[in-house]
Tab-separated table of C-alpha atoms and ligand atoms in Angstrom:
chain	number	residue	atom	x	y	z
D	1	MET	CA	0.000	0.000	0.000
D	2	TRP	CA	1.764	3.191	-1.204
D	3	LYS	CA	0.299	5.372	1.562
D	4	ASN	CA	1.808	3.485	4.480
D	5	THR	CA	5.445	4.604	4.306
D	6	GLU	CA	7.849	5.353	7.144
D	7	VAL	CA	7.335	9.097	6.576
D	8	ALA	CA	3.529	8.751	6.803
D	9	ARG	CA	3.725	6.525	9.891
D	10	ARG	CA	6.217	8.701	11.775
D	11	LEU	CA	4.216	11.889	11.116
D	12	GLY	CA	0.746	10.349	11.365
D	13	LEU	CA	-0.188	11.330	7.791
D	14	ALA	CA	-2.903	9.672	5.706
D	15	VAL	CA	-0.638	10.031	2.647
D	16	PRO	CA	3.126	10.693	2.358
D	17	ILE	CA	2.619	13.887	0.335
D	18	ILE	CA	4.329	17.041	1.548
D	19	GLN	CA	3.485	20.480	0.246
D	20	GLY	CA	6.858	22.155	-0.194
D	21	PRO	CA	7.438	25.340	1.780
D	22	PHE	CA	7.742	28.632	-0.127
D	23	GLY	CA	9.915	31.433	1.179
D	24	GLY	CA	9.592	35.105	0.329
D	25	ALA	CA	6.001	35.506	1.573
D	26	ILE	CA	4.616	33.002	-0.967
D	27	SER	CA	3.517	30.404	1.610
D	28	SER	CA	0.052	30.834	3.037
D	29	VAL	CA	-1.914	29.545	6.006
D	30	ASP	CA	-4.801	28.678	3.633
D	31	LEU	CA	-2.553	26.371	1.588
D	32	VAL	CA	-1.044	24.671	4.653
D	33	VAL	CA	-4.533	24.077	6.092
D	34	ALA	CA	-5.897	22.733	2.765
D	35	VAL	CA	-3.056	20.188	2.503
D	36	CYS	CA	-3.182	19.164	6.181
D	37	GLU	CA	-6.948	18.699	6.011
D	38	SER	CA	-6.465	16.540	2.885
D	39	GLY	CA	-4.174	14.122	4.746
D	40	GLY	CA	-0.767	15.501	3.671
D	41	LEU	CA	1.841	17.644	5.415
D	42	GLY	CA	1.443	21.388	4.828
D	43	SER	CA	4.613	23.485	5.139
D	44	PHE	CA	5.091	27.191	5.739
D	45	GLY	CA	8.307	28.832	4.522
D	46	ALA	CA	9.205	31.302	7.276
D	47	HIS	CA	12.656	32.587	6.353
D	48	HIS	CA	11.326	36.077	5.623
D	49	LEU	CA	9.500	36.302	8.993
D	50	ASP	CA	10.746	37.595	12.337
D	51	ALA	CA	10.079	35.777	15.602
D	52	ASN	CA	6.647	37.353	16.140
D	53	GLY	CA	5.623	36.544	12.566
D	54	ILE	CA	6.606	32.885	13.020
D	55	GLY	CA	4.634	32.564	16.276
D	56	ASP	CA	1.625	34.214	14.647
D	57	VAL	CA	1.672	31.880	11.606
D	58	ALA	CA	1.885	28.787	13.827
D	59	SER	CA	-1.116	29.973	15.905
D	60	ARG	CA	-3.169	30.745	12.805
D	61	ILE	CA	-2.461	27.269	11.348
D	62	ARG	CA	-3.329	25.567	14.666
D	63	ALA	CA	-6.591	27.495	14.891
D	64	ARG	CA	-7.722	25.841	11.641
D	65	THR	CA	-6.270	22.329	11.618
D	66	SER	CA	-5.189	19.754	14.158
D	67	GLY	CA	-3.012	18.059	11.534
D	68	PRO	CA	0.787	18.050	11.703
D	69	PHE	CA	2.545	20.833	9.768
D	70	ALA	CA	6.095	21.976	9.022
D	71	LEU	CA	7.807	25.311	9.578
D	72	ASN	CA	10.794	25.952	7.302
D	73	LEU	CA	13.895	28.146	7.638
D	74	TRP	CA	17.034	28.862	5.657
D	75	ILE	CA	20.275	28.152	7.520
D	76	PRO	CA	22.609	31.155	7.018
D	77	LEU	CA	25.401	30.438	4.515
D	78	ASP	CA	28.564	32.571	4.855
D	79	ASP	CA	27.638	36.046	6.169
D	80	ALA	CA	24.157	35.935	4.598
D	81	ASP	CA	22.480	36.509	7.985
D	82	ASP	CA	23.607	40.144	8.025
D	83	PRO	CA	25.937	40.937	5.140
D	84	ARG	CA	28.513	43.674	5.514
D	85	ILE	CA	28.067	46.105	2.650
D	86	ASP	CA	28.721	49.833	2.620
D	87	ASP	CA	26.342	52.415	1.199
D	88	ALA	CA	28.453	52.967	-1.932
D	89	ALA	CA	28.492	49.252	-2.804
D	90	PHE	CA	24.752	49.031	-2.140
D	91	ALA	CA	24.145	52.019	-4.446
D	92	ARG	CA	26.194	50.323	-7.213
D	93	ASN	CA	24.113	47.153	-6.832
D	94	ALA	CA	20.852	49.076	-6.923
D	95	GLN	CA	22.017	51.097	-9.949
D	96	LEU	CA	22.048	47.942	-12.091
D	97	LEU	CA	18.277	47.714	-11.606
D	98	GLN	CA	17.673	51.423	-12.199
D	99	PRO	CA	16.137	51.086	-15.737
D	100	TYR	CA	13.638	48.526	-14.463
D	101	LEU	CA	12.847	50.511	-11.315
D	102	SER	CA	12.080	53.500	-13.563
D	103	GLU	CA	9.802	51.412	-15.771
D	104	LEU	CA	7.873	50.461	-12.654
D	105	GLY	CA	7.780	54.071	-11.431
D	106	LEU	CA	10.089	53.290	-8.469
D	107	GLN	CA	13.051	55.220	-7.010
D	108	ILE	CA	16.374	53.600	-6.117
D	109	PRO	CA	15.652	52.444	-2.530
D	110	GLN	CA	17.530	53.330	0.660
D	111	ARG	CA	19.652	50.552	2.138
D	112	PRO	CA	17.559	48.792	4.813
D	113	LYS	CA	18.961	48.228	8.329
D	114	ARG	CA	18.876	44.483	7.746
D	115	PHE	CA	18.083	42.511	4.591
D	116	ALA	CA	16.441	39.590	6.421
D	117	PRO	CA	15.395	38.793	10.027
D	118	PRO	CA	18.090	37.308	12.331
D	119	TYR	CA	18.245	33.515	12.132
D	120	ALA	CA	19.025	33.171	15.854
D	121	GLU	CA	15.649	34.716	16.712
D	122	GLN	CA	13.830	32.751	14.008
D	123	ILE	CA	15.085	29.416	15.304
D	124	GLU	CA	13.982	30.228	18.877
D	125	ALA	CA	10.521	31.106	17.516
D	126	VAL	CA	10.312	27.802	15.593
D	127	LEU	CA	11.285	25.823	18.698
D	128	ALA	CA	8.744	27.749	20.790
D	129	ALA	CA	6.022	27.085	18.171
D	130	ARG	CA	6.856	23.361	18.322
D	131	PRO	CA	5.634	22.288	14.868
D	132	ALA	CA	5.495	18.556	14.073
D	133	VAL	CA	8.297	19.145	11.553
D	134	PHE	CA	11.132	21.669	11.287
D	135	SER	CA	12.413	21.596	7.720
D	136	PHE	CA	15.438	23.569	6.613
D	137	VAL	CA	17.650	24.224	3.610
D	138	PHE	CA	21.185	25.493	2.884
D	139	GLY	CA	22.919	23.551	5.617
D	140	VAL	CA	22.662	21.824	8.974
D	141	PRO	CA	21.413	23.422	12.213
D	142	SER	CA	23.746	23.358	15.210
D	143	GLN	CA	23.927	20.248	17.382
D	144	SER	CA	22.208	22.126	20.214
D	145	VAL	CA	19.242	23.002	17.953
D	146	LEU	CA	18.940	19.403	16.736
D	147	LYS	CA	19.108	18.161	20.335
D	148	ARG	CA	16.360	20.575	21.395
D	149	CYS	CA	14.206	19.428	18.428
D	150	ARG	CA	14.583	15.822	19.580
D	151	ALA	CA	13.693	16.746	23.161
D	152	LEU	CA	10.581	18.607	21.949
D	153	GLY	CA	9.508	15.788	19.604
D	154	ILE	CA	10.022	17.944	16.486
D	155	VAL	CA	10.960	15.814	13.442
D	156	THR	CA	13.758	17.425	11.391
D	157	PHE	CA	13.878	17.454	7.562
D	158	GLY	CA	17.150	18.508	5.916
D	159	ALA	CA	17.466	19.180	2.188
D	160	ALA	CA	20.210	17.521	0.128
D	161	THR	CA	21.138	18.187	-3.492
D	162	THR	CA	23.965	15.632	-3.483
D	163	VAL	CA	24.719	12.295	-1.844
D	164	ASP	CA	27.492	13.967	0.209
D	165	GLU	CA	25.010	16.465	1.632
D	166	ALA	CA	22.596	13.652	2.526
D	167	ILE	CA	25.368	11.784	4.382
D	168	THR	CA	26.385	14.998	6.202
D	169	LEU	CA	22.776	15.558	7.316
D	170	GLU	CA	22.385	11.969	8.500
D	171	GLN	CA	25.672	12.064	10.418
D	172	ALA	CA	24.540	15.275	12.151
D	173	GLY	CA	21.450	13.457	13.450
D	174	VAL	CA	18.777	14.902	11.115
D	175	ASP	CA	15.652	12.667	10.975
D	176	MET	CA	14.752	12.718	7.256
D	177	ILE	CA	16.288	13.874	3.977
D	178	VAL	CA	14.516	15.870	1.274
D	179	ALA	CA	16.517	14.801	-1.805
D	180	THR	CA	16.036	17.711	-4.194
D	181	GLY	CA	16.685	17.246	-7.890
D	182	PHE	CA	17.532	20.130	-10.199
D	183	GLU	CA	14.048	20.069	-11.772
D	184	ALA	CA	12.696	21.812	-8.658
D	185	GLY	CA	11.321	25.331	-8.715
D	186	GLY	CA	12.962	27.993	-6.565
D	187	HIS	CA	16.455	27.880	-5.067
D	188	ARG	CA	19.115	25.194	-5.412
D	189	VAL	CA	19.699	24.617	-1.731
D	190	SER	CA	23.233	23.195	-1.949
D	191	PHE	CA	25.600	23.774	0.964
D	192	LEU	CA	28.752	21.680	0.487
D	193	ARG	CA	29.748	22.628	-3.063
D	194	ALA	CA	28.655	25.445	-5.352
D	195	ALA	CA	25.058	25.014	-6.505
D	196	GLU	CA	26.315	24.920	-10.110
D	197	GLU	CA	28.377	21.838	-9.202
D	198	SER	CA	25.453	20.129	-7.469
D	199	LEU	CA	23.037	19.674	-10.352
D	200	THR	CA	21.677	16.148	-10.201
D	201	GLY	CA	18.191	15.260	-11.436
D	202	THR	CA	15.623	13.627	-9.143
D	203	PHE	CA	15.704	10.305	-11.038
D	204	SER	CA	19.437	9.949	-10.345
D	205	LEU	CA	19.581	11.547	-6.930
D	206	VAL	CA	16.770	9.761	-5.078
D	207	PRO	CA	17.947	6.142	-5.463
D	208	GLN	CA	21.568	7.132	-4.746
D	209	VAL	CA	20.548	8.946	-1.554
D	210	ALA	CA	18.229	6.078	-0.560
D	211	ASP	CA	21.198	3.687	-0.923
D	212	ALA	CA	23.568	5.965	0.986
D	213	VAL	CA	21.542	6.729	4.128
D	214	ARG	CA	19.397	4.729	6.541
D	215	ILE	CA	16.970	7.525	7.391
D	216	PRO	CA	13.824	8.061	5.255
D	217	VAL	CA	14.164	9.973	1.999
D	218	VAL	CA	11.561	12.369	0.621
D	219	ALA	CA	11.865	13.060	-3.127
D	220	ALA	CA	11.498	16.651	-4.386
D	221	GLY	CA	11.860	18.214	-7.816
D	222	GLY	CA	9.770	17.633	-10.903
D	223	ILE	CA	6.918	15.760	-9.189
D	224	ALA	CA	3.617	17.259	-10.311
D	225	ASP	CA	1.246	14.334	-10.762
D	226	ALA	CA	0.591	10.749	-9.662
D	227	ARG	CA	3.102	9.356	-12.171
D	228	GLY	CA	5.824	11.353	-10.426
D	229	ILE	CA	4.737	10.146	-6.989
D	230	ALA	CA	4.672	6.500	-8.077
D	231	ALA	CA	8.082	6.862	-9.744
D	232	ALA	CA	9.615	8.515	-6.663
D	233	LEU	CA	8.336	5.738	-4.395
D	234	ALA	CA	9.681	3.118	-6.809
D	235	LEU	CA	13.081	4.858	-6.649
D	236	GLY	CA	13.226	4.367	-2.893
D	237	ALA	CA	11.585	7.521	-1.535
D	238	GLN	CA	9.310	7.219	1.494
D	239	GLY	CA	7.472	10.411	0.608
D	240	VAL	CA	7.316	13.240	-1.920
D	241	GLN	CA	7.605	16.990	-1.577
D	242	ILE	CA	5.720	18.916	-4.257
D	243	GLY	CA	6.245	22.643	-4.788
D	244	THR	CA	5.266	24.103	-8.150
D	245	ALA	CA	1.920	22.241	-8.395
D	246	PHE	CA	0.866	23.739	-5.017
D	247	LEU	CA	2.300	27.152	-5.886
D	248	ALA	CA	-0.146	27.214	-8.817
D	249	CYS	CA	-3.177	26.755	-6.541
D	250	THR	CA	-5.253	29.801	-5.608
D	251	GLU	CA	-4.622	29.113	-1.904
D	252	SER	CA	-0.896	29.904	-2.312
D	253	ASN	CA	0.269	33.443	-1.755
D	254	ALA	CA	1.837	33.691	-5.230
D	255	ASP	CA	0.262	36.638	-6.985
D	256	SER	CA	-2.129	35.930	-9.843
D	257	THR	CA	0.336	37.069	-12.571
D	258	HIS	CA	2.888	34.517	-11.356
D	259	ARG	CA	0.255	31.761	-11.039
D	260	GLU	CA	-1.087	32.372	-14.538
D	261	MET	CA	2.440	32.170	-15.966
D	262	LEU	CA	2.785	28.644	-14.498
D	263	PHE	CA	-0.056	27.534	-16.813
D	264	SER	CA	1.291	29.423	-19.853
D	265	PRO	CA	3.430	28.005	-22.694
D	266	ASP	CA	6.349	30.063	-21.263
D	267	ALA	CA	6.501	27.579	-18.360
D	268	ARG	CA	8.170	25.100	-20.731
D	269	TYR	CA	11.235	27.329	-20.671
D	270	THR	CA	12.709	27.594	-17.195
D	271	GLY	CA	16.291	28.430	-16.343
D	272	LEU	CA	18.648	28.363	-13.373
D	273	THR	CA	19.938	31.828	-12.575
D	274	ARG	CA	21.523	33.887	-9.804
D	275	VAL	CA	20.201	37.194	-11.133
D	276	PHE	CA	17.054	37.415	-9.019
D	277	SER	CA	18.439	36.657	-5.585
D	278	GLY	CA	22.207	36.246	-5.777
D	279	ARG	CA	21.739	32.469	-5.387
D	280	LEU	CA	21.023	29.887	-8.051
D	281	ALA	CA	17.284	29.355	-8.499
D	282	ARG	CA	14.889	28.038	-11.148
D	283	GLY	CA	12.223	30.211	-12.719
D	284	ILE	CA	10.519	30.940	-16.025
D	285	ARG	CA	12.793	32.798	-18.415
D	286	ASN	CA	11.608	36.361	-18.903
D	287	ARG	CA	13.043	39.705	-19.972
D	288	LEU	CA	14.497	40.581	-16.565
D	289	MET	CA	16.257	37.204	-16.306
D	290	ASN	CA	17.652	37.349	-19.834
D	291	GLN	CA	18.842	40.967	-19.656
D	292	LEU	CA	20.393	40.769	-16.167
D	293	GLN	CA	22.194	37.567	-17.167
D	294	ALA	CA	24.438	39.747	-19.339
D	295	HIS	CA	25.578	41.506	-16.111
D	296	ALA	CA	25.859	38.334	-14.006
D	297	ALA	CA	29.272	39.352	-12.616
D	298	GLN	CA	27.799	42.558	-11.113
D	299	ILE	CA	24.839	40.908	-9.393
D	300	ALA	CA	24.841	41.564	-5.639
D	301	PRO	CA	25.176	38.543	-3.338
D	302	TYR	CA	22.240	37.067	-1.420
D	303	PRO	CA	20.327	38.502	0.432
D	304	ILE	CA	21.010	41.948	-1.042
D	305	GLN	CA	19.891	41.104	-4.591
D	306	ASN	CA	16.941	39.152	-3.186
D	307	TRP	CA	15.846	42.217	-1.219
D	308	LEU	CA	16.192	44.503	-4.249
D	309	THR	CA	14.246	42.312	-6.685
D	310	GLY	CA	11.723	41.422	-3.951
D	311	MET	CA	10.906	45.101	-3.594
D	312	MET	CA	10.527	45.339	-7.398
D	313	LYS	CA	8.324	42.233	-7.505
D	314	LYS	CA	5.627	43.855	-5.369
D	315	ALA	CA	5.335	46.731	-7.843
D	316	ALA	CA	5.622	44.457	-10.911
D	317	ALA	CA	2.841	42.195	-9.589
D	318	GLY	CA	0.572	45.181	-8.988
D	319	GLN	CA	1.143	46.239	-12.611
D	320	GLU	CA	0.870	42.665	-13.976
D	321	ARG	CA	4.418	42.947	-15.382
D	322	SER	CA	5.459	39.302	-15.672
D	323	ASP	CA	8.555	40.495	-17.575
D	324	LEU	CA	9.941	42.286	-14.504
D	325	MET	CA	9.572	39.774	-11.672
D	326	SER	CA	10.992	36.444	-10.570
D	327	LEU	CA	8.645	33.688	-11.771
D	328	TRP	CA	9.881	30.737	-9.697
D	329	CYS	CA	8.803	27.515	-11.384
D	330	GLY	CA	9.916	23.888	-11.621
D	331	GLN	CA	10.469	21.957	-14.836
D	332	SER	CA	7.198	20.016	-14.530
D	333	ALA	CA	4.874	23.042	-14.627
D	334	PRO	CA	3.576	22.008	-18.102
D	335	LEU	CA	1.965	19.001	-16.358
D	336	LEU	CA	-0.209	21.181	-14.108
D	337	THR	CA	-3.994	20.944	-14.354
D	338	HIS	CA	-5.311	21.865	-10.888
D	339	ARG	CA	-5.863	25.340	-9.431
D	340	ASP	CA	-7.304	24.265	-6.102
D	341	ALA	CA	-5.193	22.516	-3.440
D	342	ARG	CA	-7.938	20.193	-2.191
D	343	SER	CA	-8.771	18.963	-5.699
D	344	LEU	CA	-5.039	18.600	-6.445
D	345	MET	CA	-4.574	16.464	-3.319
D	346	ALA	CA	-7.677	14.359	-4.106
D	347	ALA	CA	-6.449	13.721	-7.672
D	348	LEU	CA	-2.900	12.868	-6.532
D	349	VAL	CA	-4.211	10.341	-3.993
D	350	LYS	CA	-6.758	8.733	-6.303
D	351	GLU	CA	-4.449	8.489	-9.319
D	352	THR	CA	-1.441	7.232	-7.339
D	353	SER	CA	-3.687	4.474	-5.928
D	354	LEU	CA	-4.760	3.571	-9.461
D	355	ILE	CA	-1.178	3.364	-10.747
D	356	THR	CA	0.224	1.423	-7.821
D	357	GLY	CA	-2.904	-0.778	-7.622
D	358	GLY	CA	-2.230	-1.724	-11.241
D	359	TRP	CA	1.291	-2.815	-10.287
D	360	ALA	CA	-0.087	-5.105	-7.580
D	361	SER	CA	-2.677	-6.716	-9.856
D	362	ASN	CA	-0.087	-7.294	-12.623
D	363	SER	CA	2.219	-9.235	-10.354
F	1	LIG	C1	8.506	29.849	-5.135
F	1	LIG	C2	9.231	28.777	-4.400
F	1	LIG	C3	9.773	29.064	-3.154
F	1	LIG	C4	10.411	28.047	-2.425
F	1	LIG	N1	10.912	28.349	-1.188
F	1	LIG	C5	11.429	27.360	-0.424
F	1	LIG	C6	11.850	27.617	0.906
F	1	LIG	O1	11.802	28.746	1.409
F	1	LIG	N2	12.323	26.568	1.619
F	1	LIG	C7	12.398	25.292	1.111
F	1	LIG	O2	12.797	24.369	1.821
F	1	LIG	N3	12.029	25.025	-0.154
F	1	LIG	C8	11.542	26.030	-0.924
F	1	LIG	N4	11.123	25.751	-2.203
F	1	LIG	C9	11.224	24.369	-2.719
F	1	LIG	C10	9.886	23.630	-2.564
F	1	LIG	O3	9.495	23.566	-1.223
F	1	LIG	C11	9.946	22.219	-3.160
F	1	LIG	O4	10.930	21.434	-2.553
F	1	LIG	C12	10.226	22.259	-4.659
F	1	LIG	O5	9.427	23.248	-5.266
F	1	LIG	C13	9.918	20.894	-5.271
F	1	LIG	O6	10.117	20.903	-6.654
F	1	LIG	P1	8.932	21.193	-7.730
F	1	LIG	O7	8.812	22.683	-7.766
F	1	LIG	O8	9.460	20.644	-8.990
F	1	LIG	O9	7.689	20.534	-7.229
F	1	LIG	C14	10.519	26.746	-2.964
F	1	LIG	C15	9.992	26.475	-4.237
F	1	LIG	C16	9.353	27.462	-4.954
F	1	LIG	C17	8.767	27.131	-6.299
């Protein structure tokens, strides 16, 4: 029975389907609740939130579902938690975007005090909220954080883009691995080698990780329908994490311009780029991506570039300018048919049962 995997049993889920977290204010309580109430694990990407915001999200989810859910953070890489940059360097970075800011009727912004909330406060807020799952990307939390998670009964999910990263996570004591192939929408969450050197597809990565570690593996990247779920389970995964197909649902906090683009013919043409955030990420190719690519060497590091284009995205969305915003999207977007998270979940469950039931009756 495909539903009864180690991931489903450990988390008390009806089905081992995880809605991938979205950072950058694209997660929503509505989406988490819809997935939890449909028997899966809803996740909320909280890396843009401060401690109060994280506590508030957890309370709002709990008020609407008793199901388990995940809170997700980004582990700071290098000095990304609070980068040192002087005003002159910031002005040079912002200048590169000046033509696009003008098109959107925006001024070059002032440098903010911080580009993202402090991780140390975020992690305390996650522990205080005590979600069923703490999932994280871009590294490994400290031993003391992992120990406190174990003491609080919080299951930890670490993301791996290579076999080496999966082994590192297991050796650190992380409970489950999200093996993330390069088909996935959003950021390449590599932390041992450069993201550009860690580009393995889900079909190769999942069985290699499943062979290399003893802890359960969740497959992510390119899974958008029941065929993908069945394939991932056959490759040795104990669960799947689906992002783009949930991003496209009206319950997500992606703005309507972005969601419509996921169903457009342009979604066949995604690319991996650093130009939107300073880190490698997959999105639909558009004018901003193509033109900034010519200036790749001048792109500010994360989180500075992420902050700059994030500010632009709000204005671009309001003006329905899909050419001037990041359009995060995985390679399987052309498979999408559902715009409602509950109907997506129902179809995934029913169709995966049909496929895997067929396997049983053929044997
Ligand atoms: C817009 C967007 C934002 C994302 N943000 C995060 C994040 O903050 N943390 C995280 O662990 N994964 C993040 N992801 C990855 C997803 O949770 C999921 O693993 C991935 O989308 C799966 O691949 P798929 O898009 O092919 O389904 C993001 C993905 C997208 C599309």
